[in-house]
């Protein structure tokens, strides 16, 4: 994944020539101070670079066009320090294809009550200029995030930081390649979708490959590299005796290592950011990829099972957003429930492929039978997930639009050990409660394959949905099923009138 320190947010201030060159010089100096303070903030993962004071329609359009062509620029922070007549912004904003956040602040936190005069009033007019700028954004129907508060406040830094991570996710999606190894799981609906519409909307491409394309790379891996990788496994995980060197199943571990090396080589050859597999198409592989998928996800690749390319792309995007934060991000599935009264829980897991970035402690490397796929017993990492807040997110294709569904959850410790469940897993309480959450998710058409993250919060995902221009359905502590159903009906009407049923993006 890309290092966030390579990315930049460009800070652009708005002003005009009405008050003369001395005022413009002060605007530039103040803006430089604000940009440098944001750049130093630990909450903002990118660089913040002061670029310009927009004084004329020509200068504003020029900086917007420059931003469009700057690969390391993930978005703009715009602040209208003084009154900035909004017609000056029409050409630039109309040409801008990067996301932007509107920072509504002012240079001095407190009014100098005993010293304030008209010169001070004329210079510090963000209360005036930002409202003018806000109007033209609304008039042009431009999506943006508005952050309000003094530029030294930590809350302001947090809001911009969340938005910047969404911008990083959007940047990651542009040009990303998802390899669909095999096809969709037969007869399953939610994992299907319009790949052309997805590329139009999100910027990533999805292309299919036969499992034989991967097998060719697997078969090329040397015994020396396979043995070296098995040593790495021994260093990083608690390997059960049967898989250790000399154990009865050590050859299965070597098969798993060979698959990992081959899949890495294949994905590297294709320049891929993510991939899918399906247990219904494994010809030429000795076992269903489990350990290899887990380790590839840990290294930042997007993944989803059963051909679910939308979720694989979202895993990659969310991992890109979360880089540098505590907590992990993984492909997940709402597998089964604990319906004890007053203590409803969800057990999330999958057959094999849960990312060890969400492990509470050192994973155990094990081998167990798998009654699906028709192959040899696969190796896999087994672990529990630590307690704490998390989110589940999914993107579904509704035919005329994409919808993101986000549910806030609290991970809890399992009520008892799970000695006979040989898979990685997480147990959580969804917000606001299990019944409301499950009903709301089902009414919204959310997939059974969410992306689970203990690194990101719902604000980042809300910002990403806004940048991507897709519908967002949030399920949190304030959700009411009846109100959510009304929201869904209103959304259907909005998207019908706004884009028409024929639009698939």
Short mmCIF file of C-alpha atoms in Angstrom, two decimals:
data_model
loop_
_atom_site.label_atom_id
_atom_site.label_comp_id
_atom_site.label_asym_id
_atom_site.label_seq_id
_atom_site.Cartn_x
_atom_site.Cartn_y
_atom_site.Cartn_z
CA UNK A 1 0.00 0.00 0.00
CA UNK A 2 0.99 3.60 -0.48
CA UNK A 3 2.67 5.44 2.38
CA UNK A 4 0.34 8.19 3.54
CA UNK A 5 3.26 10.57 3.94
CA UNK A 6 3.55 10.58 0.15
CA UNK A 7 0.08 12.12 -0.16
CA UNK A 8 -0.82 15.78 0.16
CA UNK A 9 -3.81 17.93 0.97
CA UNK A 10 -3.51 21.27 -0.76
CA UNK A 11 -4.53 24.28 1.34
CA UNK A 12 -6.13 27.05 -0.71
CA UNK A 13 -7.40 30.31 0.76
CA UNK A 14 -9.99 32.59 -0.80
CA UNK A 15 -9.70 36.37 -0.93
CA UNK A 16 -9.83 39.25 -3.45
CA UNK A 17 -8.12 42.56 -4.25
CA UNK A 18 -10.65 44.87 -2.60
CA UNK A 19 -8.50 45.66 0.44
CA UNK A 20 -5.15 46.00 -1.32
CA UNK A 21 -1.84 44.12 -1.41
CA UNK A 22 -1.09 44.48 2.30
CA UNK A 23 -4.28 42.62 3.22
CA UNK A 24 -3.50 39.90 0.66
CA UNK A 25 -0.05 39.50 2.14
CA UNK A 26 -1.58 39.03 5.60
CA UNK A 27 -4.08 36.49 4.22
CA UNK A 28 -1.21 34.50 2.72
CA UNK A 29 0.81 34.59 5.95
CA UNK A 30 -2.19 33.58 8.08
CA UNK A 31 -3.06 30.77 5.66
CA UNK A 32 0.50 29.51 5.78
CA UNK A 33 0.28 29.34 9.58
CA UNK A 34 -2.98 27.37 9.44
CA UNK A 35 -1.63 24.94 6.84
CA UNK A 36 1.55 24.35 8.84
CA UNK A 37 -0.44 23.67 12.02
CA UNK A 38 -2.61 21.14 10.21
CA UNK A 39 0.47 19.57 8.70
CA UNK A 40 1.90 19.01 12.19
CA UNK A 41 -1.29 17.43 13.49
CA UNK A 42 -1.01 13.74 14.39
CA UNK A 43 -4.68 13.33 13.42
CA UNK A 44 -4.05 14.11 9.76
CA UNK A 45 -2.06 11.33 8.04
CA UNK A 46 -1.14 13.27 4.91
CA UNK A 47 1.02 16.31 4.37
CA UNK A 48 -0.86 19.60 4.33
CA UNK A 49 0.72 22.02 1.88
CA UNK A 50 -0.18 25.68 1.49
CA UNK A 51 -0.56 26.26 -2.25
CA UNK A 52 -2.15 29.61 -2.99
CA UNK A 53 -4.51 32.44 -2.20
CA UNK A 54 -7.24 32.43 -4.81
CA UNK A 55 -7.65 36.08 -5.78
CA UNK A 56 -9.14 35.90 -9.27
CA UNK A 57 -11.18 33.44 -11.36
CA UNK A 58 -8.04 32.69 -13.38
CA UNK A 59 -5.85 31.89 -10.37
CA UNK A 60 -8.52 29.69 -8.79
CA UNK A 61 -9.07 27.73 -11.99
CA UNK A 62 -5.32 27.30 -12.43
CA UNK A 63 -4.83 25.79 -8.96
CA UNK A 64 -7.80 23.44 -9.45
CA UNK A 65 -6.41 22.21 -12.78
CA UNK A 66 -2.99 21.76 -11.19
CA UNK A 67 -4.56 19.67 -8.42
CA UNK A 68 -6.31 17.48 -10.97
CA UNK A 69 -2.98 16.52 -12.51
CA UNK A 70 -1.05 16.06 -9.26
CA UNK A 71 -1.01 12.33 -8.47
CA UNK A 72 0.04 12.87 -4.87
CA UNK A 73 -2.77 15.37 -4.18
CA UNK A 74 -5.71 13.54 -2.59
CA UNK A 75 -7.83 16.65 -2.11
CA UNK A 76 -8.09 20.33 -1.20
CA UNK A 77 -8.78 22.24 2.00
CA UNK A 78 -10.51 25.50 1.09
CA UNK A 79 -10.91 28.43 3.48
CA UNK A 80 -12.25 31.85 2.52
CA UNK A 81 -10.22 34.04 4.88
CA UNK A 82 -11.84 37.28 3.72
CA UNK A 83 -14.86 37.86 1.56
CA UNK A 84 -14.23 35.88 -1.62
CA UNK A 85 -16.90 36.62 -4.26
CA UNK A 86 -18.18 33.17 -5.20
CA UNK A 87 -18.54 33.75 -8.93
CA UNK A 88 -14.73 33.65 -8.99
CA UNK A 89 -14.91 29.98 -7.93
CA UNK A 90 -17.33 28.71 -10.59
CA UNK A 91 -14.73 27.92 -13.25
CA UNK A 92 -12.31 26.27 -10.86
CA UNK A 93 -14.86 24.22 -8.95
CA UNK A 94 -16.51 23.19 -12.21
CA UNK A 95 -13.19 21.83 -13.49
CA UNK A 96 -12.02 20.29 -10.19
CA UNK A 97 -12.12 16.49 -10.08
CA UNK A 98 -10.51 16.10 -6.67
CA UNK A 99 -12.56 16.06 -3.44
CA UNK A 100 -12.40 19.03 -1.12
CA UNK A 101 -13.21 19.95 2.46
CA UNK A 102 -14.50 23.40 3.33
CA UNK A 103 -12.83 24.64 6.51
CA UNK A 104 -14.91 27.33 8.22
CA UNK A 105 -12.53 28.98 10.66
CA UNK A 106 -10.84 32.29 11.33
CA UNK A 107 -7.26 33.15 12.13
CA UNK A 108 -7.72 34.59 15.64
CA UNK A 109 -9.66 32.50 18.10
CA UNK A 110 -10.88 35.41 20.28
CA UNK A 111 -12.15 38.84 19.36
CA UNK A 112 -9.79 41.63 20.51
CA UNK A 113 -12.67 43.43 22.19
CA UNK A 114 -10.79 46.57 23.14
CA UNK A 115 -8.86 46.87 19.87
CA UNK A 116 -11.26 45.76 17.16
CA UNK A 117 -11.72 48.25 14.32
CA UNK A 118 -12.92 48.18 10.72
CA UNK A 119 -9.51 47.12 9.39
CA UNK A 120 -9.72 44.03 11.60
CA UNK A 121 -13.32 43.43 10.51
CA UNK A 122 -12.50 43.73 6.82
CA UNK A 123 -9.55 41.35 7.02
CA UNK A 124 -11.13 38.61 9.18
CA UNK A 125 -14.34 37.94 7.27
CA UNK A 126 -14.52 34.15 7.11
CA UNK A 127 -17.99 34.42 8.67
CA UNK A 128 -18.87 36.35 5.53
CA UNK A 129 -16.66 34.72 2.91
CA UNK A 130 -17.32 31.10 3.86
CA UNK A 131 -21.06 31.63 3.63
CA UNK A 132 -20.62 33.07 0.15
CA UNK A 133 -18.45 30.09 -0.79
CA UNK A 134 -20.98 27.71 0.76
CA UNK A 135 -23.72 29.13 -1.42
CA UNK A 136 -21.90 28.56 -4.68
CA UNK A 137 -21.06 24.97 -3.67
CA UNK A 138 -24.73 24.33 -2.91
CA UNK A 139 -25.82 26.14 -6.08
CA UNK A 140 -23.47 23.93 -8.12
CA UNK A 141 -24.64 20.82 -6.20
CA UNK A 142 -21.06 20.04 -5.15
CA UNK A 143 -20.41 17.38 -2.55
CA UNK A 144 -17.99 18.49 0.17
CA UNK A 145 -17.42 18.19 3.91
CA UNK A 146 -17.83 21.33 6.01
CA UNK A 147 -15.63 21.46 9.12
CA UNK A 148 -16.36 24.28 11.57
CA UNK A 149 -14.17 25.48 14.43
CA UNK A 150 -10.89 27.16 15.24
CA UNK A 151 -7.98 25.73 13.30
CA UNK A 152 -6.03 24.93 16.48
CA UNK A 153 -8.82 22.83 18.00
CA UNK A 154 -8.16 19.08 18.11
CA UNK A 155 -11.73 18.35 17.03
CA UNK A 156 -11.13 20.26 13.79
CA UNK A 157 -7.99 18.20 13.21
CA UNK A 158 -9.93 14.99 13.84
CA UNK A 159 -12.67 15.91 11.37
CA UNK A 160 -10.15 16.82 8.66
CA UNK A 161 -8.15 13.69 9.49
CA UNK A 162 -11.19 11.45 8.99
CA UNK A 163 -11.96 13.15 5.69
CA UNK A 164 -8.35 12.86 4.54
CA UNK A 165 -8.47 9.10 5.12
CA UNK A 166 -11.59 8.93 2.99
CA UNK A 167 -9.69 10.88 0.33
CA UNK A 168 -6.85 8.38 0.55
CA UNK A 169 -9.35 5.57 0.05
CA UNK A 170 -10.76 7.33 -2.99
CA UNK A 171 -7.25 7.81 -4.35
CA UNK A 172 -6.51 4.12 -3.76
CA UNK A 173 -9.61 3.10 -5.72
CA UNK A 174 -8.56 5.02 -8.82
CA UNK A 175 -6.91 2.56 -11.18
CA UNK A 176 -6.91 -0.32 -8.67
CA UNK A 177 -7.13 -3.79 -10.23
CA UNK A 178 -9.22 -6.58 -8.73
CA UNK A 179 -8.57 -10.10 -10.04
CA UNK A 180 -11.64 -12.33 -9.97
CA UNK A 181 -10.10 -15.82 -9.85
CA UNK A 182 -12.89 -18.06 -11.03
CA UNK A 183 -16.46 -16.79 -11.14
CA UNK A 184 -19.20 -16.02 -8.68
CA UNK A 185 -20.52 -18.67 -6.29
CA UNK A 186 -23.34 -20.27 -8.27
CA UNK A 187 -26.84 -18.87 -7.78
CA UNK A 188 -25.71 -16.20 -5.28
CA UNK A 189 -27.10 -12.72 -6.00
CA UNK A 190 -25.56 -10.10 -3.71
CA UNK A 191 -21.98 -10.89 -4.73
CA UNK A 192 -22.82 -10.17 -8.37
CA UNK A 193 -22.98 -6.68 -9.84
CA UNK A 194 -22.18 -4.40 -12.75
CA UNK A 195 -18.39 -4.23 -13.09
CA UNK A 196 -18.59 -1.49 -15.73
CA UNK A 197 -20.76 0.68 -13.48
CA UNK A 198 -18.32 0.08 -10.62
CA UNK A 199 -15.38 1.26 -12.71
CA UNK A 200 -17.32 4.35 -13.76
CA UNK A 201 -18.33 5.13 -10.19
CA UNK A 202 -15.28 4.08 -8.14
CA UNK A 203 -12.38 3.97 -10.59
CA UNK A 204 -11.23 0.37 -10.02
CA UNK A 205 -11.42 -2.39 -12.64
CA UNK A 206 -12.46 -6.02 -12.19
CA UNK A 207 -11.28 -8.71 -14.58
CA UNK A 208 -11.64 -12.46 -14.49
CA UNK A 209 -8.88 -15.09 -14.52
CA UNK A 210 -9.04 -18.84 -14.55
CA UNK A 211 -7.73 -20.67 -11.53
CA UNK A 212 -5.27 -22.31 -13.91
CA UNK A 213 -3.59 -18.92 -14.34
CA UNK A 214 -2.80 -19.00 -10.62
CA UNK A 215 -1.85 -22.70 -10.60
CA UNK A 216 0.81 -22.02 -13.22
CA UNK A 217 2.51 -19.59 -10.82
CA UNK A 218 2.07 -21.98 -7.88
CA UNK A 219 3.79 -24.79 -9.74
CA UNK A 220 6.79 -22.58 -10.55
CA UNK A 221 7.74 -22.02 -6.89
CA UNK A 222 10.98 -23.64 -5.73
CA UNK A 223 11.34 -26.03 -2.81
CA UNK A 224 13.97 -23.73 -1.33
CA UNK A 225 11.51 -20.79 -1.21
CA UNK A 226 8.76 -23.02 0.13
CA UNK A 227 10.96 -24.26 2.98
CA UNK A 228 12.07 -20.72 3.80
CA UNK A 229 8.47 -19.57 4.04
CA UNK A 230 7.67 -22.48 6.38
CA UNK A 231 10.42 -21.18 8.67
CA UNK A 232 8.74 -17.77 8.61
CA UNK A 233 5.50 -19.40 9.65
CA UNK A 234 7.26 -21.01 12.60
CA UNK A 235 8.65 -17.62 13.65
CA UNK A 236 5.36 -15.73 13.38
CA UNK A 237 2.74 -18.22 14.58
CA UNK A 238 2.14 -20.99 17.09
CA UNK A 239 2.39 -23.94 14.70
CA UNK A 240 0.65 -27.13 15.82
CA UNK A 241 2.99 -30.13 16.05
CA UNK A 242 1.46 -31.98 13.10
CA UNK A 243 2.41 -29.10 10.79
CA UNK A 244 5.92 -28.64 12.13
CA UNK A 245 8.88 -30.09 10.31
CA UNK A 246 8.73 -33.87 10.75
CA UNK A 247 5.04 -33.76 11.62
CA UNK A 248 2.45 -35.90 9.89
CA UNK A 249 0.92 -32.92 8.05
CA UNK A 250 4.04 -30.88 7.33
CA UNK A 251 3.62 -31.49 3.62
CA UNK A 252 0.23 -29.77 3.81
CA UNK A 253 1.95 -26.74 5.28
CA UNK A 254 4.44 -26.80 2.41
CA UNK A 255 1.50 -26.97 -0.02
CA UNK A 256 -0.01 -23.93 1.68
CA UNK A 257 3.30 -22.08 1.43
CA UNK A 258 3.60 -22.93 -2.25
CA UNK A 259 0.11 -21.57 -2.86
CA UNK A 260 0.99 -18.36 -1.04
CA UNK A 261 4.16 -17.85 -3.05
CA UNK A 262 2.32 -18.57 -6.28
CA UNK A 263 -0.57 -16.24 -5.49
CA UNK A 264 1.82 -13.44 -4.55
CA UNK A 265 3.67 -13.92 -7.82
CA UNK A 266 0.42 -13.95 -9.77
CA UNK A 267 -0.95 -10.79 -8.12
CA UNK A 268 2.37 -9.01 -8.55
CA UNK A 269 2.45 -10.00 -12.22
CA UNK A 270 -1.03 -8.53 -12.75
CA UNK A 271 -0.36 -5.38 -10.70
CA UNK A 272 -3.39 -6.31 -8.60
CA UNK A 273 -4.66 -4.59 -5.48
CA UNK A 274 -7.14 -7.30 -4.56
CA UNK A 275 -8.64 -10.62 -5.61
CA UNK A 276 -11.43 -13.11 -5.09
CA UNK A 277 -11.54 -16.90 -5.05
CA UNK A 278 -14.36 -19.43 -5.04
CA UNK A 279 -14.42 -22.92 -3.54
CA UNK A 280 -16.33 -24.10 -6.63
CA UNK A 281 -13.31 -23.52 -8.86
CA UNK A 282 -10.13 -25.01 -7.38
CA UNK A 283 -8.90 -27.24 -10.20
CA UNK A 284 -5.15 -27.74 -9.89
CA UNK A 285 -4.87 -26.53 -6.26
CA UNK A 286 -4.31 -29.14 -3.56
CA UNK A 287 -6.26 -27.19 -0.92
CA UNK A 288 -8.54 -24.22 -0.67
CA UNK A 289 -6.38 -21.10 -0.17
CA UNK A 290 -6.69 -20.16 3.48
CA UNK A 291 -3.38 -19.23 5.08
CA UNK A 292 -2.20 -17.59 1.88
CA UNK A 293 -5.29 -15.38 1.68
CA UNK A 294 -5.01 -14.42 5.35
CA UNK A 295 -1.39 -13.36 4.94
CA UNK A 296 -2.02 -11.49 1.69
CA UNK A 297 -4.79 -9.51 3.39
CA UNK A 298 -2.43 -8.74 6.27
CA UNK A 299 -0.07 -7.20 3.71
CA UNK A 300 -2.79 -4.90 2.35
CA UNK A 301 -4.44 -6.84 -0.47
CA UNK A 302 -8.20 -6.70 -0.75
CA UNK A 303 -9.96 -10.05 -0.68
CA UNK A 304 -13.41 -11.57 -0.62
CA UNK A 305 -14.57 -15.14 -1.06
CA UNK A 306 -16.97 -16.65 -3.59
CA UNK A 307 -16.28 -14.10 -6.31
CA UNK A 308 -17.45 -11.09 -4.28
CA UNK A 309 -15.40 -8.47 -6.09
CA UNK A 310 -17.22 -5.45 -4.55
CA UNK A 311 -16.19 -6.55 -1.08
CA UNK A 312 -12.64 -7.37 -2.20
CA UNK A 313 -12.32 -3.82 -3.54
CA UNK A 314 -13.77 -2.36 -0.34
CA UNK A 315 -11.32 -4.37 1.80
CA UNK A 316 -8.47 -2.85 -0.20
CA UNK A 317 -9.93 0.65 0.03
CA UNK A 318 -10.55 0.42 3.77
CA UNK A 319 -7.10 -1.02 4.43
CA UNK A 320 -5.66 1.93 2.51
CA UNK A 321 -7.69 4.33 4.66
CA UNK A 322 -6.67 2.61 7.88
CA UNK A 323 -2.92 2.48 7.33
CA UNK A 324 -1.08 3.69 10.44
CA UNK A 325 -4.05 3.31 12.79
CA UNK A 326 -4.39 0.84 15.62
CA UNK A 327 -6.63 -2.13 14.89
CA UNK A 328 -7.09 -4.25 11.81
CA UNK A 329 -9.43 -4.60 8.85
CA UNK A 330 -10.70 -7.84 7.36
CA UNK A 331 -13.11 -9.57 5.07
CA UNK A 332 -15.88 -10.93 7.29
CA UNK A 333 -19.20 -12.74 7.31
CA UNK A 334 -22.12 -12.59 9.75
CA UNK A 335 -22.09 -16.31 10.35
CA UNK A 336 -24.37 -17.24 13.24
CA UNK A 337 -26.10 -15.76 16.30
CA UNK A 338 -26.26 -16.02 20.08
CA UNK A 339 -29.91 -15.20 20.86
CA UNK A 340 -29.87 -15.36 24.62
CA UNK A 341 -32.44 -12.84 25.91
CA UNK A 342 -30.88 -9.50 26.82
CA UNK A 343 -27.54 -10.62 25.36
CA UNK A 344 -27.91 -11.05 21.61
CA UNK A 345 -24.54 -11.47 19.88
CA UNK A 346 -23.22 -12.08 16.37
CA UNK A 347 -20.43 -14.55 15.66
CA UNK A 348 -18.51 -13.34 12.63
CA UNK A 349 -16.15 -15.64 10.76
CA UNK A 350 -15.61 -17.45 7.49
CA UNK A 351 -14.43 -20.86 6.38
CA UNK A 352 -10.78 -19.80 6.42
CA UNK A 353 -10.14 -16.28 5.21
CA UNK A 354 -10.08 -13.79 8.10
CA UNK A 355 -7.19 -11.33 8.24
CA UNK A 356 -4.78 -11.72 11.19
CA UNK A 357 -4.57 -7.93 11.48
CA UNK A 358 -7.58 -8.30 13.80
CA UNK A 359 -6.03 -11.03 15.99
CA UNK A 360 -6.00 -10.43 19.74
CA UNK A 361 -2.76 -12.36 20.17
CA UNK A 362 -0.35 -14.60 18.27
CA UNK A 363 -2.44 -16.77 15.92
CA UNK A 364 -2.31 -20.54 15.96
CA UNK A 365 -1.41 -22.18 12.63
CA UNK A 366 -3.56 -25.29 12.32
CA UNK A 367 -4.93 -27.87 9.88
CA UNK A 368 -8.47 -29.21 9.92
CA UNK A 369 -10.89 -30.91 7.52
CA UNK A 370 -13.19 -28.70 5.48
CA UNK A 371 -16.40 -30.22 4.19
CA UNK A 372 -16.56 -27.94 1.17
CA UNK A 373 -14.45 -27.55 -1.96
CA UNK A 374 -13.55 -31.23 -2.36
CA UNK A 375 -9.82 -30.75 -1.72
CA UNK A 376 -7.24 -31.75 0.88
CA UNK A 377 -7.45 -30.36 4.40
CA UNK A 378 -6.41 -26.68 4.30
CA UNK A 379 -4.06 -24.90 6.67
CA UNK A 380 -5.28 -21.73 8.33
CA UNK A 381 -4.68 -19.25 11.16
CA UNK A 382 -7.02 -19.51 14.14
CA UNK A 383 -7.54 -16.62 16.59
CA UNK A 384 -10.04 -14.45 18.45
CA UNK A 385 -10.53 -10.71 17.98
CA UNK A 386 -9.91 -8.27 20.86
CA UNK A 387 -12.86 -6.37 22.38
CA UNK A 388 -13.55 -2.79 21.40
CA UNK A 389 -15.49 -0.62 18.93
CA UNK A 390 -15.62 -1.60 15.26
CA UNK A 391 -17.63 -1.08 12.10
CA UNK A 392 -19.09 -3.39 9.49
CA UNK A 393 -19.49 -1.94 6.01
CA UNK A 394 -20.70 -3.22 2.68
CA UNK A 395 -21.41 -1.85 -0.79
CA UNK A 396 -24.26 -3.39 -2.78
CA UNK A 397 -25.38 -2.88 -6.38
CA UNK A 398 -29.08 -1.96 -6.54
CA UNK A 399 -29.18 -1.79 -10.32
CA UNK A 400 -29.59 1.98 -10.63
CA UNK A 401 -27.04 2.90 -7.95
CA UNK A 402 -24.57 1.63 -5.38
CA UNK A 403 -25.45 1.74 -1.69
CA UNK A 404 -23.05 1.62 1.25
CA UNK A 405 -24.43 0.20 4.50
CA UNK A 406 -22.47 0.85 7.70
CA UNK A 407 -23.19 -0.63 11.14
CA UNK A 408 -21.35 0.36 14.30
CA UNK A 409 -20.65 -2.60 16.62
CA UNK A 410 -18.86 -3.41 19.87
CA UNK A 411 -16.62 -6.48 19.84
CA UNK A 412 -16.84 -8.56 23.02
CA UNK A 413 -15.03 -11.57 24.40
CA UNK A 414 -16.62 -14.94 23.55
CA UNK A 415 -18.81 -16.16 26.39
CA UNK A 416 -16.81 -19.38 26.51
CA UNK A 417 -13.87 -21.00 24.69
CA UNK A 418 -14.49 -22.31 21.17
CA UNK A 419 -12.23 -25.38 21.04
CA UNK A 420 -14.15 -27.10 18.24
CA UNK A 421 -14.39 -24.06 15.94
CA UNK A 422 -11.08 -24.08 14.03
CA UNK A 423 -11.41 -20.70 12.31
CA UNK A 424 -10.60 -17.08 13.07
CA UNK A 425 -13.58 -15.25 14.52
CA UNK A 426 -15.00 -12.13 16.12
CA UNK A 427 -18.01 -11.77 18.43
CA UNK A 428 -19.86 -8.47 18.54
CA UNK A 429 -22.91 -6.60 19.76
CA UNK A 430 -24.33 -4.48 16.96
CA UNK A 431 -25.71 -1.01 17.62
CA UNK A 432 -28.28 0.04 18.63
CA UNK A 433 -29.26 -3.57 19.42
CA UNK A 434 -29.27 -6.87 17.59
CA UNK A 435 -32.89 -6.84 16.40
CA UNK A 436 -32.82 -3.26 15.13
CA UNK A 437 -29.44 -3.76 13.49
CA UNK A 438 -30.31 -7.00 11.74
CA UNK A 439 -33.69 -5.76 10.53
CA UNK A 440 -32.18 -2.49 9.28
CA UNK A 441 -29.31 -4.26 7.49
CA UNK A 442 -31.77 -6.64 5.81
CA UNK A 443 -34.17 -3.86 4.79
CA UNK A 444 -31.18 -2.00 3.29
CA UNK A 445 -30.11 -5.07 1.31
CA UNK A 446 -26.71 -5.31 2.97
CA UNK A 447 -24.50 -8.22 1.98
CA UNK A 448 -23.65 -11.16 4.24
CA UNK A 449 -20.02 -10.26 3.41
CA UNK A 450 -19.17 -7.04 5.25
CA UNK A 451 -15.75 -5.48 5.71
CA UNK A 452 -14.97 -5.46 9.42
CA UNK A 453 -12.64 -2.83 10.85
CA UNK A 454 -11.43 -1.97 14.32
CA UNK A 455 -9.23 0.77 12.85
CA UNK A 456 -11.83 2.94 11.12
CA UNK A 457 -14.93 4.65 12.43
CA UNK A 458 -18.19 5.41 10.66
CA UNK A 459 -17.20 9.03 9.98
CA UNK A 460 -14.46 7.96 7.57
CA UNK A 461 -16.87 5.71 5.70
CA UNK A 462 -19.54 8.42 5.57
CA UNK A 463 -16.96 10.78 4.09
CA UNK A 464 -15.93 8.14 1.54
CA UNK A 465 -19.53 7.58 0.46
CA UNK A 466 -19.93 11.33 -0.02
CA UNK A 467 -16.74 11.58 -2.09
CA UNK A 468 -17.80 8.58 -4.19
CA UNK A 469 -21.27 10.01 -4.70
CA UNK A 470 -23.08 6.90 -3.50
CA UNK A 471 -26.00 6.34 -1.17
CA UNK A 472 -25.20 5.80 2.50
CA UNK A 473 -27.31 3.97 5.06
CA UNK A 474 -25.97 4.27 8.63
CA UNK A 475 -27.01 1.93 11.43
CA UNK A 476 -25.90 3.27 14.81
CA UNK A 477 -27.13 3.95 18.33
CA UNK A 478 -29.85 6.31 17.06
CA UNK A 479 -31.33 4.01 14.40
CA UNK A 480 -35.05 3.34 14.40
CA UNK A 481 -36.34 0.70 11.98
CA UNK A 482 -39.48 2.61 10.97
CA UNK A 483 -37.53 5.79 10.32
CA UNK A 484 -34.89 3.87 8.39
CA UNK A 485 -37.57 2.32 6.16
CA UNK A 486 -38.86 5.81 5.42
CA UNK A 487 -35.30 6.89 4.59
CA UNK A 488 -34.94 3.99 2.16
CA UNK A 489 -38.20 4.91 0.40
CA UNK A 490 -37.17 8.57 0.18
CA UNK A 491 -33.79 7.49 -1.20
CA UNK A 492 -35.48 5.38 -3.87
CA UNK A 493 -37.50 8.39 -4.97
CA UNK A 494 -34.46 10.67 -4.92
CA UNK A 495 -32.28 8.41 -7.05
CA UNK A 496 -35.13 7.79 -9.47
CA UNK A 497 -35.64 11.51 -10.03
CA UNK A 498 -31.97 12.46 -9.88
CA UNK A 499 -30.49 9.83 -12.19
CA UNK A 500 -33.23 7.70 -13.63
CA UNK A 501 -33.58 3.98 -13.41
CA UNK A 502 -31.43 3.44 -16.49
CA UNK A 503 -28.29 4.74 -14.79
CA UNK A 504 -26.31 1.83 -13.36
CA UNK A 505 -23.60 3.71 -11.49
#
